[in-house]
Tab-separated table of C-alpha atoms in Angstrom:
chain	number	residue	atom	x	y	z
A	906	UNK	CA	5.894	-6.636	-23.128
A	907	UNK	CA	9.162	-5.795	-21.353
A	908	UNK	CA	9.914	-8.676	-19.019
A	909	UNK	CA	6.649	-10.281	-20.097
A	910	UNK	CA	4.609	-8.097	-17.722
A	911	UNK	CA	2.935	-4.702	-17.559
A	912	UNK	CA	4.156	-3.939	-14.033
A	913	UNK	CA	7.545	-5.059	-12.674
A	914	UNK	CA	6.148	-6.373	-9.377
A	915	UNK	CA	4.319	-9.127	-11.283
A	916	UNK	CA	7.553	-10.531	-12.661
A	917	UNK	CA	9.255	-13.583	-11.170
A	918	UNK	CA	12.772	-12.285	-11.773
A	919	UNK	CA	13.641	-12.299	-8.058
A	920	UNK	CA	12.062	-15.700	-7.317
A	921	UNK	CA	12.951	-17.569	-10.516
A	922	UNK	CA	10.878	-18.954	-13.353
A	923	UNK	CA	8.178	-17.262	-15.372
A	924	UNK	CA	5.250	-15.247	-13.997
A	925	UNK	CA	2.013	-17.156	-13.628
A	926	UNK	CA	-0.810	-15.972	-15.876
A	927	UNK	CA	-4.135	-15.913	-14.074
A	928	UNK	CA	-7.445	-16.737	-15.683
A	929	UNK	CA	-10.000	-15.970	-12.971
A	930	UNK	CA	-10.449	-14.958	-9.346
A	931	UNK	CA	-13.183	-15.378	-6.763
A	932	UNK	CA	-13.204	-14.657	-3.054
A	933	UNK	CA	-9.793	-15.555	-1.634
A	934	UNK	CA	-8.777	-17.822	-4.520
A	935	UNK	CA	-7.240	-17.526	-7.982
A	936	UNK	CA	-7.005	-19.944	-10.915
A	937	UNK	CA	-4.257	-19.799	-13.517
A	938	UNK	CA	-4.665	-20.545	-17.215
A	939	UNK	CA	-3.593	-24.153	-16.603
A	940	UNK	CA	-6.368	-24.662	-14.064
A	941	UNK	CA	-4.205	-24.584	-10.926
A	942	UNK	CA	-5.885	-23.100	-7.845
A	943	UNK	CA	-4.210	-20.815	-5.303
A	944	UNK	CA	-5.094	-19.185	-1.998
A	945	UNK	CA	-4.255	-15.554	-2.767
A	946	UNK	CA	-2.444	-13.200	-0.391
A	947	UNK	CA	-1.685	-10.508	-2.975
A	948	UNK	CA	-5.283	-9.366	-3.399
A	949	UNK	CA	-4.491	-7.384	-6.560
A	950	UNK	CA	-1.831	-5.692	-4.360
A	951	UNK	CA	-4.355	-4.617	-1.762
A	952	UNK	CA	-7.713	-3.584	-3.290
A	953	UNK	CA	-9.479	-6.947	-2.872
A	954	UNK	CA	-10.181	-6.403	0.833
A	955	UNK	CA	-13.709	-7.860	0.638
A	956	UNK	CA	-12.561	-10.614	-1.729
A	957	UNK	CA	-12.158	-10.933	-5.473
A	958	UNK	CA	-15.133	-10.576	-7.814
A	959	UNK	CA	-17.591	-9.913	-5.008
A	960	UNK	CA	-21.153	-10.602	-6.182
A	961	UNK	CA	-22.582	-7.320	-4.867
A	962	UNK	CA	-19.802	-5.284	-6.473
A	963	UNK	CA	-20.189	-7.097	-9.795
A	964	UNK	CA	-23.945	-6.555	-9.749
A	965	UNK	CA	-23.539	-2.837	-9.038
A	966	UNK	CA	-20.931	-2.542	-11.801
A	967	UNK	CA	-23.254	-4.228	-14.291
A	968	UNK	CA	-26.013	-1.732	-13.500
A	969	UNK	CA	-23.647	1.228	-13.751
A	970	UNK	CA	-22.197	-0.046	-17.026
A	971	UNK	CA	-25.636	0.109	-18.632
A	972	UNK	CA	-25.455	3.892	-18.220
A	973	UNK	CA	-21.957	4.153	-19.702
A	974	UNK	CA	-18.326	3.654	-18.740
A	975	UNK	CA	-17.026	7.233	-18.924
A	976	UNK	CA	-18.860	10.528	-19.152
A	977	UNK	CA	-16.123	13.160	-19.408
A	978	UNK	CA	-18.287	15.285	-17.128
A	979	UNK	CA	-19.215	15.192	-13.441
A	980	UNK	CA	-21.394	12.328	-12.200
A	981	UNK	CA	-23.237	11.855	-8.920
A	982	UNK	CA	-21.166	8.807	-7.986
A	983	UNK	CA	-18.084	11.013	-7.558
A	984	UNK	CA	-19.864	13.042	-4.895
A	985	UNK	CA	-21.142	9.940	-3.116
A	986	UNK	CA	-17.695	8.395	-2.818
A	987	UNK	CA	-16.142	11.758	-1.935
A	988	UNK	CA	-18.537	12.142	0.993
A	989	UNK	CA	-17.721	8.617	2.176
A	990	UNK	CA	-13.973	9.280	2.042
A	991	UNK	CA	-14.258	12.659	3.772
A	992	UNK	CA	-16.413	11.251	6.565
A	993	UNK	CA	-14.006	8.355	7.123
A	994	UNK	CA	-10.492	9.802	6.897
A	995	UNK	CA	-9.604	12.288	9.682
A	996	UNK	CA	-7.309	14.525	7.606
A	997	UNK	CA	-9.514	14.881	4.528
A	998	UNK	CA	-11.864	17.862	4.208
A	999	UNK	CA	-11.687	17.976	0.403
A	1000	UNK	CA	-10.669	15.257	-2.046
A	1001	UNK	CA	-9.598	14.977	-5.691
A	1002	UNK	CA	-9.985	11.615	-7.456
A	1003	UNK	CA	-7.367	10.451	-9.959
A	1004	UNK	CA	-6.589	7.129	-11.637
A	1005	UNK	CA	-3.647	5.637	-9.735
A	1006	UNK	CA	-1.589	5.896	-6.583
A	1007	UNK	CA	1.320	7.267	-8.607
A	1008	UNK	CA	-0.882	10.046	-9.959
A	1009	UNK	CA	-2.151	10.835	-6.465
A	1010	UNK	CA	1.388	11.185	-5.120
A	1011	UNK	CA	2.422	13.333	-8.093
A	1012	UNK	CA	-0.496	15.667	-7.427
A	1013	UNK	CA	-0.008	15.883	-3.678
A	1014	UNK	CA	3.696	16.674	-4.073
A	1015	UNK	CA	2.959	19.548	-6.475
A	1016	UNK	CA	0.274	20.766	-4.070
A	1017	UNK	CA	2.593	20.723	-1.052
A	1018	UNK	CA	5.172	22.738	-2.960
A	1019	UNK	CA	2.530	25.200	-4.105
A	1020	UNK	CA	1.105	25.723	-0.634
A	1021	UNK	CA	4.430	26.136	1.170
A	1022	UNK	CA	6.372	27.904	-1.564
A	1023	UNK	CA	9.211	25.462	-0.937
A	1024	UNK	CA	10.692	22.732	-3.132
A	1025	UNK	CA	12.490	20.140	-1.031
A	1026	UNK	CA	10.792	17.015	0.346
A	1027	UNK	CA	11.822	14.252	2.716
A	1028	UNK	CA	11.022	10.626	1.889
A	1029	UNK	CA	12.170	7.452	3.598
A	1030	UNK	CA	14.509	4.799	2.251
A	1031	UNK	CA	12.623	1.806	0.880
A	1032	UNK	CA	9.295	3.628	0.746
A	1033	UNK	CA	7.589	3.692	-2.630
A	1034	UNK	CA	5.297	6.518	-3.695
A	1035	UNK	CA	4.807	5.626	-7.331
A	1036	UNK	CA	7.123	6.010	-10.282
A	1037	UNK	CA	7.159	9.789	-10.649
A	1038	UNK	CA	10.694	11.147	-11.075
A	1039	UNK	CA	11.101	12.865	-7.665
A	1040	UNK	CA	10.210	9.669	-5.791
A	1041	UNK	CA	12.629	7.293	-7.514
A	1042	UNK	CA	15.332	7.845	-4.925
A	1043	UNK	CA	16.013	4.907	-2.588
A	1044	UNK	CA	12.590	3.585	-3.523
A	1045	UNK	CA	11.041	0.306	-2.455
A	1046	UNK	CA	8.635	-2.078	-4.214
A	1047	UNK	CA	9.802	-3.278	-7.647
A	1048	UNK	CA	12.800	-0.951	-7.576
A	1049	UNK	CA	14.077	-2.772	-4.493
A	1050	UNK	CA	12.995	-6.219	-5.670
A	1051	UNK	CA	14.809	-5.976	-8.996
A	1052	UNK	CA	17.891	-4.290	-7.564
A	1053	UNK	CA	17.633	-1.360	-9.966
A	1054	UNK	CA	19.742	1.799	-9.662
A	1055	UNK	CA	18.009	4.608	-7.815
A	1056	UNK	CA	16.695	6.529	-10.771
A	1057	UNK	CA	17.957	5.615	-14.255
A	1058	UNK	CA	16.562	7.918	-16.914
A	1059	UNK	CA	15.602	10.512	-14.348
A	1060	UNK	CA	17.330	13.911	-14.680
A	1061	UNK	CA	19.309	14.874	-11.604
A	1062	UNK	CA	17.441	18.155	-11.412
A	1063	UNK	CA	14.162	16.392	-10.710
A	1064	UNK	CA	15.548	14.552	-7.680
A	1065	UNK	CA	17.816	17.302	-6.351
A	1066	UNK	CA	15.066	18.363	-3.968
A	1067	UNK	CA	14.422	14.860	-2.638
A	1068	UNK	CA	16.045	14.203	0.733
A	1069	UNK	CA	16.049	10.729	2.266
A	1070	UNK	CA	16.251	9.263	5.748
A	1071	UNK	CA	16.016	5.743	7.178
A	1072	UNK	CA	12.489	4.867	8.285
A	1073	UNK	CA	11.996	5.011	12.055
A	1074	UNK	CA	15.042	7.300	12.461
A	1075	UNK	CA	13.947	10.591	14.049
A	1076	UNK	CA	17.493	11.894	14.503
A	1077	UNK	CA	18.120	11.647	10.759
A	1078	UNK	CA	14.967	13.660	10.048
A	1079	UNK	CA	15.934	16.328	12.580
A	1080	UNK	CA	19.333	16.582	10.925
A	1081	UNK	CA	17.740	17.119	7.499
A	1082	UNK	CA	15.561	19.918	8.840
A	1083	UNK	CA	18.575	21.550	10.532
A	1084	UNK	CA	20.682	21.457	7.369
A	1085	UNK	CA	17.838	22.601	5.095
A	1086	UNK	CA	16.199	25.205	7.307
A	1087	UNK	CA	13.176	26.868	5.724
A	1088	UNK	CA	13.484	24.836	2.511
A	1089	UNK	CA	11.487	21.642	3.158
A	1090	UNK	CA	7.928	21.635	1.848
A	1091	UNK	CA	6.822	18.287	3.215
A	1092	UNK	CA	7.580	14.859	4.572
A	1093	UNK	CA	5.887	12.014	2.713
A	1094	UNK	CA	5.820	8.533	4.193
A	1095	UNK	CA	3.953	5.274	4.374
A	1096	UNK	CA	2.650	5.321	7.975
A	1097	UNK	CA	3.126	1.545	7.939
A	1098	UNK	CA	5.548	0.486	5.218
A	1099	UNK	CA	4.338	-1.980	2.603
A	1100	UNK	CA	7.010	-1.600	-0.065
A	1101	UNK	CA	10.067	-2.898	1.794
A	1102	UNK	CA	8.091	-5.779	3.101
A	1103	UNK	CA	5.771	-4.919	5.997
A	1104	UNK	CA	7.409	-2.605	8.550
A	1105	UNK	CA	5.583	-0.864	11.371
A	1106	UNK	CA	6.522	2.466	12.962
A	1107	UNK	CA	8.305	2.450	16.303
A	1108	UNK	CA	6.335	3.844	19.251
A	1109	UNK	CA	6.236	7.675	19.022
A	1110	UNK	CA	7.861	7.765	15.547
A	1111	UNK	CA	4.793	9.193	13.818
A	1112	UNK	CA	4.164	11.601	16.701
A	1113	UNK	CA	7.718	12.894	16.408
A	1114	UNK	CA	7.375	13.338	12.648
A	1115	UNK	CA	4.127	15.246	13.187
A	1116	UNK	CA	5.848	17.497	15.725
A	1117	UNK	CA	8.857	18.181	13.494
A	1118	UNK	CA	6.756	19.172	10.507
A	1119	UNK	CA	4.747	21.635	12.588
A	1120	UNK	CA	7.864	23.128	14.162
A	1121	UNK	CA	9.464	23.628	10.753
A	1122	UNK	CA	6.448	24.876	8.785
A	1123	UNK	CA	6.388	21.758	6.587
A	1124	UNK	CA	3.409	19.625	5.648
A	1125	UNK	CA	2.988	15.987	6.663
A	1126	UNK	CA	1.760	13.681	3.896
A	1127	UNK	CA	0.593	10.156	4.640
A	1128	UNK	CA	0.762	7.885	1.609
A	1129	UNK	CA	-2.157	5.617	2.471
A	1130	UNK	CA	-2.496	4.007	-0.946
A	1131	UNK	CA	-1.914	0.664	0.797
A	1132	UNK	CA	-2.974	1.372	4.366
A	1133	UNK	CA	-6.076	3.428	3.618
A	1134	UNK	CA	-9.283	1.625	4.642
A	1135	UNK	CA	-7.134	-1.444	5.360
A	1136	UNK	CA	-5.656	-0.812	8.792
A	1137	UNK	CA	-8.971	0.707	9.879
A	1138	UNK	CA	-11.925	2.402	8.219
A	1139	UNK	CA	-10.162	5.725	8.748
A	1140	UNK	CA	-6.819	4.340	7.610
A	1141	UNK	CA	-3.492	4.295	9.415
A	1142	UNK	CA	-4.066	7.840	10.644
A	1143	UNK	CA	-7.114	6.704	12.575
A	1144	UNK	CA	-5.374	3.544	13.765
A	1145	UNK	CA	-2.301	5.406	15.065
A	1146	UNK	CA	-4.142	8.572	16.091
A	1147	UNK	CA	-1.934	10.909	14.029
A	1148	UNK	CA	-3.573	13.358	11.616
A	1149	UNK	CA	-1.440	14.472	8.642
A	1150	UNK	CA	-2.047	17.566	6.513
A	1151	UNK	CA	-2.512	15.631	3.286
A	1152	UNK	CA	-3.272	12.021	2.398
A	1153	UNK	CA	-3.045	9.905	-0.744
A	1154	UNK	CA	-5.360	6.955	-1.312
A	1155	UNK	CA	-5.886	4.215	-3.899
A	1156	UNK	CA	-6.387	0.452	-3.958
A	1157	UNK	CA	-9.426	-0.150	-1.701
A	1158	UNK	CA	-11.376	2.970	-2.720
A	1159	UNK	CA	-11.599	1.604	-6.276
A	1160	UNK	CA	-12.634	-1.873	-5.229
A	1161	UNK	CA	-10.301	-3.429	-7.804
A	1162	UNK	CA	-10.680	-0.825	-10.558
A	1163	UNK	CA	-8.040	1.815	-11.377
A	1164	UNK	CA	-8.298	4.675	-8.885
A	1165	UNK	CA	-6.359	7.090	-6.740
A	1166	UNK	CA	-7.129	10.167	-4.667
A	1167	UNK	CA	-5.479	12.894	-2.654
A	1168	UNK	CA	-7.069	15.074	-0.035
A	1169	UNK	CA	-6.506	17.121	3.067
A	1170	UNK	CA	-7.271	20.381	4.799
A	1171	UNK	CA	-9.606	22.695	2.899
A	1172	UNK	CA	-7.189	25.640	2.859
A	1173	UNK	CA	-4.579	23.454	1.147
A	1174	UNK	CA	-6.912	21.649	-1.259
A	1175	UNK	CA	-8.400	24.945	-2.460
A	1176	UNK	CA	-5.061	25.581	-4.147
A	1177	UNK	CA	-5.996	22.885	-6.704
A	1178	UNK	CA	-7.425	24.026	-10.068
A	1179	UNK	CA	-10.027	25.217	-10.845
A	1180	UNK	CA	-10.414	26.534	-7.280
A	1181	UNK	CA	-6.765	27.604	-7.199
A	1182	UNK	CA	-3.610	27.946	-9.305
A	1183	UNK	CA	-2.106	24.431	-9.026
A	1184	UNK	CA	-3.026	22.533	-12.176
A	1185	UNK	CA	-3.817	18.826	-12.238
A	1186	UNK	CA	-6.316	17.049	-14.473
A	1187	UNK	CA	-7.383	13.602	-15.672
A	1188	UNK	CA	-9.787	12.535	-18.406
A	1189	UNK	CA	-10.909	9.345	-16.669
A	1190	UNK	CA	-10.681	10.633	-13.080
A	1191	UNK	CA	-13.794	9.791	-11.091
A	1192	UNK	CA	-15.092	7.447	-13.771
A	1193	UNK	CA	-18.417	5.834	-12.829
A	1194	UNK	CA	-17.166	2.246	-12.731
A	1195	UNK	CA	-14.342	2.911	-10.278
A	1196	UNK	CA	-16.617	5.062	-8.144
A	1197	UNK	CA	-19.257	2.325	-8.050
A	1198	UNK	CA	-16.804	-0.382	-7.013
A	1199	UNK	CA	-15.352	1.901	-4.351
A	1200	UNK	CA	-18.757	2.810	-2.926
A	1201	UNK	CA	-19.823	-0.819	-2.659
A	1202	UNK	CA	-16.527	-1.849	-1.074
A	1203	UNK	CA	-16.614	0.907	1.528
A	1204	UNK	CA	-20.214	0.067	2.409
A	1205	UNK	CA	-19.136	-3.480	3.223
A	1206	UNK	CA	-16.185	-2.315	5.291
A	1207	UNK	CA	-18.451	-0.260	7.556
A	1208	UNK	CA	-20.210	-3.410	8.783
A	1209	UNK	CA	-19.592	-4.263	12.458
A	1210	UNK	CA	-16.767	-6.715	13.088
A	1211	UNK	CA	-14.995	-6.170	9.761
A	1212	UNK	CA	-11.617	-5.141	11.087
A	1213	UNK	CA	-11.804	-7.465	14.056
A	1214	UNK	CA	-12.172	-10.373	11.619
A	1215	UNK	CA	-9.273	-9.171	9.470
A	1216	UNK	CA	-7.128	-8.800	12.577
A	1217	UNK	CA	-7.979	-12.293	13.840
A	1218	UNK	CA	-7.292	-14.220	10.644
A	1219	UNK	CA	-4.151	-12.250	9.811
A	1220	UNK	CA	-2.745	-12.780	13.304
A	1221	UNK	CA	-3.391	-16.526	12.983
A	1222	UNK	CA	-1.705	-16.565	9.578
A	1223	UNK	CA	1.423	-14.671	10.604
A	1224	UNK	CA	1.811	-16.386	13.956
A	1225	UNK	CA	1.341	-19.751	12.297
A	1226	UNK	CA	4.053	-19.045	9.727
A	1227	UNK	CA	6.448	-17.683	12.372
A	1228	UNK	CA	5.860	-20.701	14.606
A	1229	UNK	CA	6.390	-23.037	11.663
A	1230	UNK	CA	9.635	-21.268	10.802
A	1231	UNK	CA	11.007	-21.452	14.320
A	1232	UNK	CA	9.873	-25.069	14.709
A	1233	UNK	CA	11.802	-26.038	11.588
A	1234	UNK	CA	14.930	-24.119	12.586
A	1235	UNK	CA	14.731	-20.960	10.487
A	1236	UNK	CA	15.520	-17.375	11.431
A	1237	UNK	CA	12.235	-15.576	10.810
A	1238	UNK	CA	10.333	-12.523	12.039
A	1239	UNK	CA	7.213	-10.648	11.008
A	1240	UNK	CA	4.020	-8.970	12.020
A	1241	UNK	CA	0.657	-7.591	10.954
A	1242	UNK	CA	-1.910	-4.863	11.449
A	1243	UNK	CA	-5.474	-5.835	10.626
A	1244	UNK	CA	-5.480	-7.026	6.990
A	1245	UNK	CA	-1.825	-6.289	6.134
A	1246	UNK	CA	1.188	-8.433	7.032
A	1247	UNK	CA	4.715	-9.492	6.239
A	1248	UNK	CA	7.594	-11.713	7.318
A	1249	UNK	CA	11.346	-11.804	6.774
A	1250	UNK	CA	13.872	-14.622	6.868
A	1251	UNK	CA	16.053	-12.916	9.453
A	1252	UNK	CA	16.083	-12.840	13.260
A	1253	UNK	CA	15.099	-9.173	13.176
A	1254	UNK	CA	13.746	-6.925	14.361
A	1255	UNK	CA	13.187	-5.090	11.064
A	1256	UNK	CA	12.746	-1.345	11.551
A	1257	UNK	CA	13.872	-0.027	8.144
A	1258	UNK	CA	14.987	-0.976	4.649
A	1259	UNK	CA	18.571	-1.756	5.686
A	1260	UNK	CA	17.211	-4.218	8.248
A	1261	UNK	CA	14.918	-5.736	5.616
A	1262	UNK	CA	17.855	-6.297	3.271
A	1263	UNK	CA	19.419	-8.618	5.878
A	1264	UNK	CA	16.681	-11.131	5.070
A	1265	UNK	CA	17.819	-14.386	3.424
A	1266	UNK	CA	16.600	-13.722	-0.129
A	1267	UNK	CA	17.745	-17.133	-1.389
A	1268	UNK	CA	15.704	-18.865	1.288
A	1269	UNK	CA	12.680	-16.756	0.381
A	1270	UNK	CA	12.978	-17.994	-3.205
A	1271	UNK	CA	12.886	-21.623	-2.074
A	1272	UNK	CA	9.993	-20.897	0.268
A	1273	UNK	CA	8.086	-19.024	-2.419
A	1274	UNK	CA	8.417	-21.759	-5.031
A	1275	UNK	CA	7.472	-24.389	-2.456
A	1276	UNK	CA	4.348	-22.467	-1.464
A	1277	UNK	CA	3.331	-22.126	-5.105
A	1278	UNK	CA	3.469	-25.890	-5.448
A	1279	UNK	CA	1.274	-26.105	-2.334
A	1280	UNK	CA	-1.277	-23.770	-3.936
A	1281	UNK	CA	-0.489	-20.589	-2.016
A	1282	UNK	CA	0.209	-17.324	-3.851
A	1283	UNK	CA	2.311	-14.686	-2.075
A	1284	UNK	CA	3.845	-11.613	-3.700
A	1285	UNK	CA	6.905	-12.739	-5.702
A	1286	UNK	CA	9.268	-10.605	-3.633
A	1287	UNK	CA	10.677	-10.489	-0.119
A	1288	UNK	CA	10.087	-6.726	-0.236
A	1289	UNK	CA	6.300	-6.576	-0.557
A	1290	UNK	CA	3.558	-6.709	2.063
A	1291	UNK	CA	0.856	-9.366	2.017
A	1292	UNK	CA	-2.903	-8.837	2.244
A	1293	UNK	CA	-5.818	-10.775	3.644
A	1294	UNK	CA	-9.509	-10.218	2.910
A	1295	UNK	CA	-12.930	-10.773	4.390
A	1296	UNK	CA	-13.221	-13.690	1.971
A	1297	UNK	CA	-10.331	-15.588	3.566
A	1298	UNK	CA	-11.773	-18.372	5.678
A	1299	UNK	CA	-10.288	-20.042	8.762
A	1300	UNK	CA	-9.778	-23.077	6.522
A	1301	UNK	CA	-7.705	-20.954	4.109
A	1302	UNK	CA	-5.497	-19.874	6.981
A	1303	UNK	CA	-5.124	-23.419	8.337
A	1304	UNK	CA	-4.195	-24.761	4.894
A	1305	UNK	CA	-1.648	-21.993	4.413
A	1306	UNK	CA	0.031	-22.553	7.776
A	1307	UNK	CA	0.155	-26.311	7.198
A	1308	UNK	CA	1.668	-25.714	3.753
A	1309	UNK	CA	4.234	-23.345	5.216
A	1310	UNK	CA	5.346	-25.876	7.835
A	1311	UNK	CA	5.641	-28.548	5.141
A	1312	UNK	CA	7.734	-26.302	2.881
A	1313	UNK	CA	9.892	-24.931	5.685
A	1314	UNK	CA	10.716	-28.430	6.862
A	1315	UNK	CA	12.226	-29.189	3.435
A	1316	UNK	CA	14.305	-26.067	2.733
């Protein structure tokens, strides 16, 4: 396996050493093949919002598996999950399930171009929308972590229509619209960034983006693969009160199984085959196992107090780490929204990818390795968000903060 992994973000290239191979997970904890135990803040990169290997999810999966793992034809579970997604997410009137966030973003980009008859798109520096060719321009996530060139192996023609701007910079977006009048199909963005570390939008940034797209006849696409059902039950768009035209989802709606989805206004979604001319297909899309895990996860998230609990424990975690950093003399900043968080070894504030790159990467390496020895597992990169779950206990948070203070006092 190239680099010893099947996804670059799992590698330890930026933090040193070899990636840890896990053997099992349960709740908020993981155990590696050597028997070491960790409090986990990666959460399978976001899906494990109710905790790993939840008993109710596993039981439902076992029952579904008795009927088969893939039908190659429609199944009722697809409709059940579709109705749950449509009722929850403000922008979605119709939805198409796929198998990954990358696939969802590929489909939604083709759809936006079909609907508008335009080809150019605007994305933001450090935002990651999967590894499709048009998005590998100033991308975040593993591309940023590993310091890779923008798009090796990608023909220039496939990225010629991709325009970029710094996140949180409205003037830059206005300039792109002015210099490409009538040519921009859509803006795609993470409404809260998770692939340059965790970065929140400035006040009125999303409102301004919404206004600009309407004024210029372009579509607004929220990539909520990370934020969907995590910042609130209706995603970041419900949390911030901004409704896009199209939305991509993943992670949580598969409950830990491979899944993705894109959806939006009916008039746009009816362009998708077989209802319309834009072709997109997938053999395993809407498979019964992923649908089952997603249904069970979303049911749990609807329970009263869910997001209040996530907000409380994540605030305690982040504030505890920031206080520990300042107490031990380190430049550090960070923040959270509900069950998503991040911190940087810089005074901050961090409003975009250039700001994030000012973080002390060498210090992060020392911190990361120290936390591993303390039994705490963060993403092996300064440029990835962290995730909490309903399974994280107050004791988990207390242990993590105490470990952080211990490590920070020694580096």
